[in-house]
Tab-separated table of C-alpha atoms and ligand atoms in Angstrom:
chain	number	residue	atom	x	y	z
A	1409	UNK	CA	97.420	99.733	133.084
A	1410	UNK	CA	98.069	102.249	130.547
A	1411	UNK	CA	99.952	100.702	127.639
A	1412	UNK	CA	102.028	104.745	127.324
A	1413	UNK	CA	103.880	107.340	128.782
A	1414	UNK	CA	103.419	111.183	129.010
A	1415	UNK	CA	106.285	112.891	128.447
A	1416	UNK	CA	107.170	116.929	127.763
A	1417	UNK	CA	109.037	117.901	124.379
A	1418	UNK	CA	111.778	119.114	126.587
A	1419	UNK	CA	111.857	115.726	128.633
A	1420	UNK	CA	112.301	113.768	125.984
A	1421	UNK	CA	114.417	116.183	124.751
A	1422	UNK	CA	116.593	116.062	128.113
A	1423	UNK	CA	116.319	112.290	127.720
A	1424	UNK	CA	117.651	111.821	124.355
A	1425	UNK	CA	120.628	113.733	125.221
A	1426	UNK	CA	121.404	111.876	127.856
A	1427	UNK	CA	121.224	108.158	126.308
A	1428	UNK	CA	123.588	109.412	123.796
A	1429	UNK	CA	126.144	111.526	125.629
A	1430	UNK	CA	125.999	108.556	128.360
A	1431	UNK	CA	126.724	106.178	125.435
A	1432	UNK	CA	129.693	108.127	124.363
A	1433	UNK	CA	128.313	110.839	121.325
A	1434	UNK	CA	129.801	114.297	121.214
A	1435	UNK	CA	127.689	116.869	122.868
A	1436	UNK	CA	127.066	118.969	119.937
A	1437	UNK	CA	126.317	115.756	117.586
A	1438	UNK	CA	124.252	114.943	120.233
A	1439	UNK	CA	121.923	118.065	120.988
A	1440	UNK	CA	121.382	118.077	116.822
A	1441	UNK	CA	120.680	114.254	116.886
A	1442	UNK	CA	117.961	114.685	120.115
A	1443	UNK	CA	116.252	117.800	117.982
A	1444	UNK	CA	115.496	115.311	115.185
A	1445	UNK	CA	114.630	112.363	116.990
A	1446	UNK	CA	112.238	114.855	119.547
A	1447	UNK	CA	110.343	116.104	116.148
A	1448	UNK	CA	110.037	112.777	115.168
A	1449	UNK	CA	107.985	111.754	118.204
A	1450	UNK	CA	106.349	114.897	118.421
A	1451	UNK	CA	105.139	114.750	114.719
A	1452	UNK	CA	103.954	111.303	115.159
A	1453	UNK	CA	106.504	110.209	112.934
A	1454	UNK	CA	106.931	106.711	115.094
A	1455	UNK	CA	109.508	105.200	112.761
A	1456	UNK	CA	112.142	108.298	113.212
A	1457	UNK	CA	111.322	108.789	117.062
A	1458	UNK	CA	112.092	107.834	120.515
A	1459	UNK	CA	112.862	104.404	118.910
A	1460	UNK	CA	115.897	105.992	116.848
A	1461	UNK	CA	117.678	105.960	119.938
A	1462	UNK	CA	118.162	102.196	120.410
A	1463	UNK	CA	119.824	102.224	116.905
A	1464	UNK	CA	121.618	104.845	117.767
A	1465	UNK	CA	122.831	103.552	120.673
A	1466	UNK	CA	123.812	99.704	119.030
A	1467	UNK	CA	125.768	102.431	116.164
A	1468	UNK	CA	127.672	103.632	118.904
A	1469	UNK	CA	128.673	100.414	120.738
A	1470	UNK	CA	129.119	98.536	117.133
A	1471	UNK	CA	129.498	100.823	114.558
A	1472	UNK	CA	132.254	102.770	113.070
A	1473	UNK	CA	130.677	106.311	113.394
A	1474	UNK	CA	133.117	108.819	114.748
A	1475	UNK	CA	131.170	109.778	117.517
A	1476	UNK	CA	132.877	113.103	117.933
A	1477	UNK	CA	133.696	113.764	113.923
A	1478	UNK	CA	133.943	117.482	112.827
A	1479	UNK	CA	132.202	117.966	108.866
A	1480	UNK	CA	134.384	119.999	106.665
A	1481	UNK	CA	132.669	122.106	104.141
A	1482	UNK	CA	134.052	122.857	100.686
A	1483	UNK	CA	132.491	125.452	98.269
A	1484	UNK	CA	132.826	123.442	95.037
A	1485	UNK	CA	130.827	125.979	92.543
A	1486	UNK	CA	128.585	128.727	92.937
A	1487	UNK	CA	126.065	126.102	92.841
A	1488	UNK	CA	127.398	123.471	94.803
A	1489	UNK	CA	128.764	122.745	98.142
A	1490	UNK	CA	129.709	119.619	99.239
A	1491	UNK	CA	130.142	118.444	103.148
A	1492	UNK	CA	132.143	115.640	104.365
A	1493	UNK	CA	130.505	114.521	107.529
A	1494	UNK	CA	133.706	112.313	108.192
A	1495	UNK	CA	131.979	109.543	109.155
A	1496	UNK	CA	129.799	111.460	111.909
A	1497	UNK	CA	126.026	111.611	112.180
A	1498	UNK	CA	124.057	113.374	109.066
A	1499	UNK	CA	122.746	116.084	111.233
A	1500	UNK	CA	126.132	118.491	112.524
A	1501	UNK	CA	127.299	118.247	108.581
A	1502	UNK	CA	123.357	119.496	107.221
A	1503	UNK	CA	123.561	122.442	109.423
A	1504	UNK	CA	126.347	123.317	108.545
A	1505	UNK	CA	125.557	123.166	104.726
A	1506	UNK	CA	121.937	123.722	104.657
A	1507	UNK	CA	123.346	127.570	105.201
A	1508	UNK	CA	125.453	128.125	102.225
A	1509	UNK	CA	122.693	126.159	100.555
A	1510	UNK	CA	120.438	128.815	101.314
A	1511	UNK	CA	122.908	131.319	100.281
A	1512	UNK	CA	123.545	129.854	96.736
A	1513	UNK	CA	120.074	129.318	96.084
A	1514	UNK	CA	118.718	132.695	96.670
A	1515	UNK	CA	121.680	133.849	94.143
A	1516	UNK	CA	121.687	131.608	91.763
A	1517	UNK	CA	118.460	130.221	91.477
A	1518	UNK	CA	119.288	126.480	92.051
A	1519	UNK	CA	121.728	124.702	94.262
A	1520	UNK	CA	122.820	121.406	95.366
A	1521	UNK	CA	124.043	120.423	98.599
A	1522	UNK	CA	126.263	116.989	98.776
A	1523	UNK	CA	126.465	115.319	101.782
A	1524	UNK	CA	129.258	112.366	102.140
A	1525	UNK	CA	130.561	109.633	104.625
A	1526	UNK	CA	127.867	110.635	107.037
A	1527	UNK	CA	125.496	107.761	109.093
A	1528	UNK	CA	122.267	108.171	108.112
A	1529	UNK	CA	119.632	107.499	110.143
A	1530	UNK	CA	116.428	110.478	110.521
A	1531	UNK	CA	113.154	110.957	108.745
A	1532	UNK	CA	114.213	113.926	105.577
A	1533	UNK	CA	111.018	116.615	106.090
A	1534	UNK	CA	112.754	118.546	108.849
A	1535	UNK	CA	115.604	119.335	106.204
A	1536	UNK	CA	113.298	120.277	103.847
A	1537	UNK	CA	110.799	122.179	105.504
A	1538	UNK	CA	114.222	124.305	106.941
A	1539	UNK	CA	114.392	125.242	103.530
A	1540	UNK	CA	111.236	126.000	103.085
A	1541	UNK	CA	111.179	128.025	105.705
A	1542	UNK	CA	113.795	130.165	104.001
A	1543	UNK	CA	111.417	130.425	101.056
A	1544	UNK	CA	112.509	128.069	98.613
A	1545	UNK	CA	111.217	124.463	97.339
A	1546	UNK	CA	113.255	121.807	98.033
A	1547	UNK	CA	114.270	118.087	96.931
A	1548	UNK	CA	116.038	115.727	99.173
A	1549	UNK	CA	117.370	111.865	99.080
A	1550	UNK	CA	119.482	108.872	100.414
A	1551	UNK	CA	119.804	105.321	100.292
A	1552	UNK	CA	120.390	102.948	103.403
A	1553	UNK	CA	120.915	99.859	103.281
A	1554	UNK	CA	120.381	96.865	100.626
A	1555	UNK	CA	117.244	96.133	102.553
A	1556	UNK	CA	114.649	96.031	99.223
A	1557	UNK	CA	114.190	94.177	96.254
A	1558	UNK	CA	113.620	95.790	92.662
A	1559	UNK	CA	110.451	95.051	91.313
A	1560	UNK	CA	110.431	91.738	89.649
A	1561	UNK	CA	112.775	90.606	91.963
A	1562	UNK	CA	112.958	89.202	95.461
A	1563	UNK	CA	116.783	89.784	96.731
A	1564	UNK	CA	117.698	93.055	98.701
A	1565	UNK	CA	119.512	95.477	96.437
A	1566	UNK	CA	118.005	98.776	97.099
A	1567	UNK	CA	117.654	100.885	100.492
A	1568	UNK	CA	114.525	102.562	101.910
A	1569	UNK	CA	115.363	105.391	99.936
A	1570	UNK	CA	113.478	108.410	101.098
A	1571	UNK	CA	112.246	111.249	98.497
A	1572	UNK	CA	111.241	114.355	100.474
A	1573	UNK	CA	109.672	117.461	98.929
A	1574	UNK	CA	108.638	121.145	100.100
A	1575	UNK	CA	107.145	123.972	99.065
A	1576	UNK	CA	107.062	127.177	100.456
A	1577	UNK	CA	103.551	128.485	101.674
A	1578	UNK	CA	104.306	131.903	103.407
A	1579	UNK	CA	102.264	132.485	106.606
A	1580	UNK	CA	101.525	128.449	106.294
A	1581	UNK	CA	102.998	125.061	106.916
A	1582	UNK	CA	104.791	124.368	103.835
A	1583	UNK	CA	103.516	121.868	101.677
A	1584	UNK	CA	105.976	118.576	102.159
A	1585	UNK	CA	105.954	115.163	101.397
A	1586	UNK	CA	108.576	112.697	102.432
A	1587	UNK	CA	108.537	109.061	102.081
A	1588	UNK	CA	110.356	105.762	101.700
A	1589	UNK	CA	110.417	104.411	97.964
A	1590	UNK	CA	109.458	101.364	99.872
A	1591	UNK	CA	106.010	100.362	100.301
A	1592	UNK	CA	106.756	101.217	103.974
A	1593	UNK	CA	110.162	102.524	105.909
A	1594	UNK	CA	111.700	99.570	107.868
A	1595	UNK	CA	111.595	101.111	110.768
A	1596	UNK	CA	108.015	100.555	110.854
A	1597	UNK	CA	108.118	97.134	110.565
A	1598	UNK	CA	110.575	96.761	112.879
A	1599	UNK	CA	107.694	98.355	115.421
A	1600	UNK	CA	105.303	95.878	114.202
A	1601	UNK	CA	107.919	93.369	115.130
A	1602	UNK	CA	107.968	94.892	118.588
A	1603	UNK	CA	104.484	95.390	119.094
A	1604	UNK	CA	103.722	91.726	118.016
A	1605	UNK	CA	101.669	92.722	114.882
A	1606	UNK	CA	101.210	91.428	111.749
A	1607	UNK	CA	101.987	93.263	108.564
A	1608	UNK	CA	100.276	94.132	105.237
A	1609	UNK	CA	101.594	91.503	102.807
A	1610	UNK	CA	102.116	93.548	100.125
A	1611	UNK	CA	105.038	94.782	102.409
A	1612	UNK	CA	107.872	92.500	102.290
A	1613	UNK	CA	108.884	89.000	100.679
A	1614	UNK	CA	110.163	86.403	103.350
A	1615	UNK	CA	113.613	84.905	102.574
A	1616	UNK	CA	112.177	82.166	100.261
A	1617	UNK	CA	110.506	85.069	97.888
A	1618	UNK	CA	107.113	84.586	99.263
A	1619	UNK	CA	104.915	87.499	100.652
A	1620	UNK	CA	104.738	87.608	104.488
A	1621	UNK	CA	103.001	89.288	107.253
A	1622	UNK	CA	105.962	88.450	109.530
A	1623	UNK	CA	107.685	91.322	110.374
A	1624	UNK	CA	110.842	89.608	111.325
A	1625	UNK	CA	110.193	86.895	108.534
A	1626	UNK	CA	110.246	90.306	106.572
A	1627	UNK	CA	113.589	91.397	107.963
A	1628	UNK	CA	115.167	88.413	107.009
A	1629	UNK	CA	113.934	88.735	103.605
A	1630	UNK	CA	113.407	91.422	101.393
A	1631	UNK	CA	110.744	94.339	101.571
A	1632	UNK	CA	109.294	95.614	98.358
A	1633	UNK	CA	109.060	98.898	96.853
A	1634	UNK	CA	105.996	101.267	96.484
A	1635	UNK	CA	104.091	101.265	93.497
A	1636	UNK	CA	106.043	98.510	91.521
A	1637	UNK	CA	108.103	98.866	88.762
A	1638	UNK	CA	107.712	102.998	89.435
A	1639	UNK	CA	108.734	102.748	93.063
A	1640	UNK	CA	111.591	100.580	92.175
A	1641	UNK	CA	112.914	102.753	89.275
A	1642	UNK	CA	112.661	106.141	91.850
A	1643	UNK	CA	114.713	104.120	94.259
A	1644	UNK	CA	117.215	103.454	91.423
A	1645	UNK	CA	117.675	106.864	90.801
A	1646	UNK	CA	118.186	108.027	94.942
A	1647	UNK	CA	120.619	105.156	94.573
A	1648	UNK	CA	122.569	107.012	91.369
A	1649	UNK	CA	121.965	110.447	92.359
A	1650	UNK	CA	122.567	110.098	95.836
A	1651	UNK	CA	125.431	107.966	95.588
A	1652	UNK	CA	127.595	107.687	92.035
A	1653	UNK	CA	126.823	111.080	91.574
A	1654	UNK	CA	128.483	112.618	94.600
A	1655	UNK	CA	131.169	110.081	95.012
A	1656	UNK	CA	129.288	107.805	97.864
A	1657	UNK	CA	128.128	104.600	98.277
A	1658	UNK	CA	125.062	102.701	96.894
A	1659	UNK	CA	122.570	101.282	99.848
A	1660	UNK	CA	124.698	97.897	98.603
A	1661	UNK	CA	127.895	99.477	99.753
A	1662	UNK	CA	126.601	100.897	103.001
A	1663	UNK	CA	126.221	97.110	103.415
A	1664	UNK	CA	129.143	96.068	103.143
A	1665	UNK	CA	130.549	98.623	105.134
A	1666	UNK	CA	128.321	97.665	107.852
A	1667	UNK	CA	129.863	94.204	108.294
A	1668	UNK	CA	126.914	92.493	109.691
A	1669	UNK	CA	126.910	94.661	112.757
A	1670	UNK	CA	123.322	96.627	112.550
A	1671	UNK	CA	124.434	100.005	112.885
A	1672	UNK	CA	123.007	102.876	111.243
A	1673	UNK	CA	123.780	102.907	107.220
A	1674	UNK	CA	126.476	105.099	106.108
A	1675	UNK	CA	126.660	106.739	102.871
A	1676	UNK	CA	125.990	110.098	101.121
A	1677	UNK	CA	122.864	112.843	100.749
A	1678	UNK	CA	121.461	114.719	97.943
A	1679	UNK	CA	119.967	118.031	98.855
A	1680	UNK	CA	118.592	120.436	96.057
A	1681	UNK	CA	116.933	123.691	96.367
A	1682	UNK	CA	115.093	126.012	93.856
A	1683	UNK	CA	114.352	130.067	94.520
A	1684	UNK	CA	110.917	130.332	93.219
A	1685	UNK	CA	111.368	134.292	92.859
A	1686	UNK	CA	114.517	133.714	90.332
A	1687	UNK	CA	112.747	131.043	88.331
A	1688	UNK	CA	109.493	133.132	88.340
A	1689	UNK	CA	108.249	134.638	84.590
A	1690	UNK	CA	108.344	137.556	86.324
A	1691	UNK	CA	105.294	137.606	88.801
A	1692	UNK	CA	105.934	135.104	91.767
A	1693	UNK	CA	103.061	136.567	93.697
A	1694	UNK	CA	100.979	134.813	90.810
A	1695	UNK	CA	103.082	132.153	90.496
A	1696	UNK	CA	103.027	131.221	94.042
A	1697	UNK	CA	99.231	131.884	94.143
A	1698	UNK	CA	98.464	129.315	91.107
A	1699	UNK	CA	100.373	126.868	93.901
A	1700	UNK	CA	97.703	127.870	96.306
A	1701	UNK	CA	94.692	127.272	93.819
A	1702	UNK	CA	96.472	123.599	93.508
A	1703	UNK	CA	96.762	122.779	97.178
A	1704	UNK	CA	93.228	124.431	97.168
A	1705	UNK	CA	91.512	121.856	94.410
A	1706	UNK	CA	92.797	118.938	96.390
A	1707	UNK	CA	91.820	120.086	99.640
A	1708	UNK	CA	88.285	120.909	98.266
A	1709	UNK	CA	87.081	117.664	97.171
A	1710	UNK	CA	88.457	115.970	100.147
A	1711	UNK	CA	91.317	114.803	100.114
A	1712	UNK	CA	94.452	115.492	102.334
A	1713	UNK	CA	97.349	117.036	101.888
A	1714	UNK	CA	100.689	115.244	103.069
A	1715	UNK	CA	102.159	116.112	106.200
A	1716	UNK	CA	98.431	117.727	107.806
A	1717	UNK	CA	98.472	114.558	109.648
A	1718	UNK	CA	102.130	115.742	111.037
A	1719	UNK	CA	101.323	119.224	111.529
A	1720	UNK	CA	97.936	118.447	113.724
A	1721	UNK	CA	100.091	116.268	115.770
A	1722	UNK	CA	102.356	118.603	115.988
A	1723	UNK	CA	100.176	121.222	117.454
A	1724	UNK	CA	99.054	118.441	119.321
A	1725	UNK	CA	101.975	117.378	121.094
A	1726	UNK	CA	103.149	120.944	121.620
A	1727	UNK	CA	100.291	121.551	124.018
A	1728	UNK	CA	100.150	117.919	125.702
A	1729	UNK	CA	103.065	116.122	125.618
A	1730	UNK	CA	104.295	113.150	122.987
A	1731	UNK	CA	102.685	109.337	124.112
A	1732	UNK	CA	105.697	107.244	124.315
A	1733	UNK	CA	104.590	103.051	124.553
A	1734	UNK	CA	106.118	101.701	128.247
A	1735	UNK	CA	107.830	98.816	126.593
A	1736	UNK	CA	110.205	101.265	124.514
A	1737	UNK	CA	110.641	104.032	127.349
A	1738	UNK	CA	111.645	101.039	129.435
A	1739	UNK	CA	114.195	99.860	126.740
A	1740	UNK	CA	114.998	103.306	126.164
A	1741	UNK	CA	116.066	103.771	129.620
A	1742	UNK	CA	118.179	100.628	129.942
A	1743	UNK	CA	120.547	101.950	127.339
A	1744	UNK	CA	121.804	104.190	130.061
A	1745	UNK	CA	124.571	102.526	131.585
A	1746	UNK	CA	124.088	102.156	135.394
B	48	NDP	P1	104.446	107.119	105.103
B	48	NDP	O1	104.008	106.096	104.121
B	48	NDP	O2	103.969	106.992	106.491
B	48	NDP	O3	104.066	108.606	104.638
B	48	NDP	C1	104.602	109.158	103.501
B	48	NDP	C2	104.081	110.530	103.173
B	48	NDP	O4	102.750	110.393	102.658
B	48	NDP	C3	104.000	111.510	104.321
B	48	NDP	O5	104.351	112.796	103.843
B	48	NDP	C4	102.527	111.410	104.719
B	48	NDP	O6	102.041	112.553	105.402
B	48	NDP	C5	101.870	111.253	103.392
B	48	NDP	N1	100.555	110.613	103.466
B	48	NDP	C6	100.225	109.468	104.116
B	48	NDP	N2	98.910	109.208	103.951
B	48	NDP	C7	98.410	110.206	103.190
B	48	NDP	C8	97.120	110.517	102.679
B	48	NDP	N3	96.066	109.726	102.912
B	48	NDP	N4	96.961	111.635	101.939
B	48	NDP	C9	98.005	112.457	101.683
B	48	NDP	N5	99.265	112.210	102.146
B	48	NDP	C10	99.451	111.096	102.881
B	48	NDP	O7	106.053	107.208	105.117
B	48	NDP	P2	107.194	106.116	104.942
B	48	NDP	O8	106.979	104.960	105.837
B	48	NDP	O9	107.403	105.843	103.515
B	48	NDP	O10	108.425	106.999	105.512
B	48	NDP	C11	108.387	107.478	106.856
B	48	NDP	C12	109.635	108.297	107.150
B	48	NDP	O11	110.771	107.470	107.133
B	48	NDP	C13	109.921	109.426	106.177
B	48	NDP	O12	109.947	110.618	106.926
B	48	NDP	C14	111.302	109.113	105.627
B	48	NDP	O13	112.173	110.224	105.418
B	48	NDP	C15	111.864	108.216	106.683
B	48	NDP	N6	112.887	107.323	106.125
B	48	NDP	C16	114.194	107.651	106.308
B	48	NDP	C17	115.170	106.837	105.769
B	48	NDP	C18	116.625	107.178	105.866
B	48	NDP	O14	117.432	106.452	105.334
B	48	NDP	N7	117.030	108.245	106.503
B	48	NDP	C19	114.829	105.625	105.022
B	48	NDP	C20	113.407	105.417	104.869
B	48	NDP	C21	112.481	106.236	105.419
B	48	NDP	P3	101.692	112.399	106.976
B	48	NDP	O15	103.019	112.175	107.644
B	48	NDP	O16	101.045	113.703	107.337
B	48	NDP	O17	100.750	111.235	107.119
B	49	PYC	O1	113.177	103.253	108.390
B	49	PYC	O2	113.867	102.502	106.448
B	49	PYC	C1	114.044	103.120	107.506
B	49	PYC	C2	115.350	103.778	107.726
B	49	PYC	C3	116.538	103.454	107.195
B	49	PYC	C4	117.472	104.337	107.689
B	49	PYC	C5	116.822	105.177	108.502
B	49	PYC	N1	115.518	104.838	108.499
């Protein structure tokens, strides 16, 4: 029998909804929440999919997210505005910020956009490339929870701590990166836990310090980050800029605040966004076209830019469908109480 399941964007889309309104989330939070998660699936992105919803769903039973929670926004500084998600989902309190972002940016040059008390839980290239979209480059960042040791270390300090990137291509998919400052976002482990697989051991330490290829022995213990002592020092600085900075917690805190229940980590967001016209000598057309010669030289010997692998499966899954495994549609499904 086949191991997946066909389904439309806009039945997965339908189905999303429903787990979470049946499990008790607002109906706005809920549309914006199903929109992230249905990109997810459709990009390929398996970590910040279909399976999002079964965390979701345990944040909702468990958790303390405010399932209905209205973000206020304050205007701090023509530079900076600042969103308290009131202990809500992420996604209600970016859209509503992500706007005025825009706004500042394209006046001022740069802006920042602080997100606080919101649960945290979706891949960061769909904010980005937004902004991209709007024609400027953007930076964005969290932490999660003390999941990952520094390097040199083998106790859990650090989150997962996503860096994403974009830059705007008109007439293109924007260039973006976005990825853990782990060697791997947990979330993918915790499918290789599902799916019976073994992982790379340059992945995680089990709880005795050793390197594993037991994704649960991994769970228990501590993952490591990318790149050693670099990774770890970029997921210090998500840690300080995304949390100290704008008043939120550390992946430590979000912790702690989770009280050993397994919900989605709660903290704070750092978005920034640059207007490539204002910060232009005076020529962006060149400007933006010495970007294109860049993109160009790696593409020509090669080598790939991030997020093509996204974008073809996006194209992909727009014409065909998204391939969801049985197991988690099943498991899926049974979060919908009878
Ligand atoms: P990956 O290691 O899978 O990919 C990271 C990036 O590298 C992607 O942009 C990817 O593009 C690119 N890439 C991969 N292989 C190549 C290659 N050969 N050449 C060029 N580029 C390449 O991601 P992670 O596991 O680190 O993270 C996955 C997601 O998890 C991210 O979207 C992140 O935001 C999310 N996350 C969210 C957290 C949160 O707290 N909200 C915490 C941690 C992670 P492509 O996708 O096209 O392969
Ligand atoms: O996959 O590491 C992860 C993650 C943490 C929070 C959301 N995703």
């Amino acid at each position: 029998m086949d191991n997946t399941v066909t389904l439309t964007l806009a039945e997965l889309s339908e189905l999303s909804n429903r787990v979470l309104t049946a499990n008790g989330m607002a109906a706005d939070h809920a549309q914006v929440i199903a929109e992230v998660i249905v990109a997810g699936q459709r990009d390929e992105c398996q970590s910040h999919g279909i399976y999002r919803l079964i965390v979701c769903v345990n944040t909702l039973r468990n958790g303390k997210v405010v399932r209905d929670a209205k973000p206020e926004l304050v205007d701090v500084s023509p530079a900076l505005v600042r969103v308290d998600a009131r202990f809500g989902y992420s996604q209600l309190a970016f859209q509503m910020g992500s706007k005025v972002l825009v706004q500042k940016a394209l006046q001022v040059g740069i802006a920042a956009l602080a997100i606080n008390n919101c649960f945290h839980f979706s891949a960061l290239w769909p904010e980005v490339e937004y902004l991209a979209g709007e024609g400027l480059a953007a930076l964005a960042m969290t932490p999660s929870h003390s999941w990952v040791a520094p390097a040199g270390g083998a106790k859990p300090l650090f989150g997962t701590n996503p860096i994403a990137f974009a830059w705007p291509r008109p007439g293109r998919f924007p260039y973006v990166f976005d990825f853990a400052t782990s060697a791997i976002a947990r979330g993918d482990i915790e499918l290789h836990r599902r799916a019976g697989k073994t992982i790379p051991l340059d992945w995680a330490m089990d709880a005795n310090g050793q390197p594993t290829d037991d994704p649960a022995a991994a769970m228990r213990g501590a993952m490591m980050t990318f790149g050693g002592h670099k990774g770890s020092a970029l997921s210090a600085m998500v840690e300080l800029l995304a949390g100290p900075l704008i008043g939120d917690l550390t992946s430590a805190g979000s912790m702690a605040f989770d009280e050993g229940v397994g919900a989605t980590p709660c903290h704070g967001e750092l978005i920034l966004a640059f207007n490539p016209a204002m910060f232009s000598s005076g020529n962006s057309a060149d400007d933006l076209q010495r970007a294109e010669a860049l993109f160009g030289g790696i593409v020509g010997q090669g080598a790939r830019l991030p997020s093509q692998r996204r974008f073809d499966a996006r194209l992909r899954s727009e014409a065909d469908g998204v391939q969801v495994p049985r197991q988690l549609l099943a498991d899926v499904l049974a979060l919908i109480p009878s």
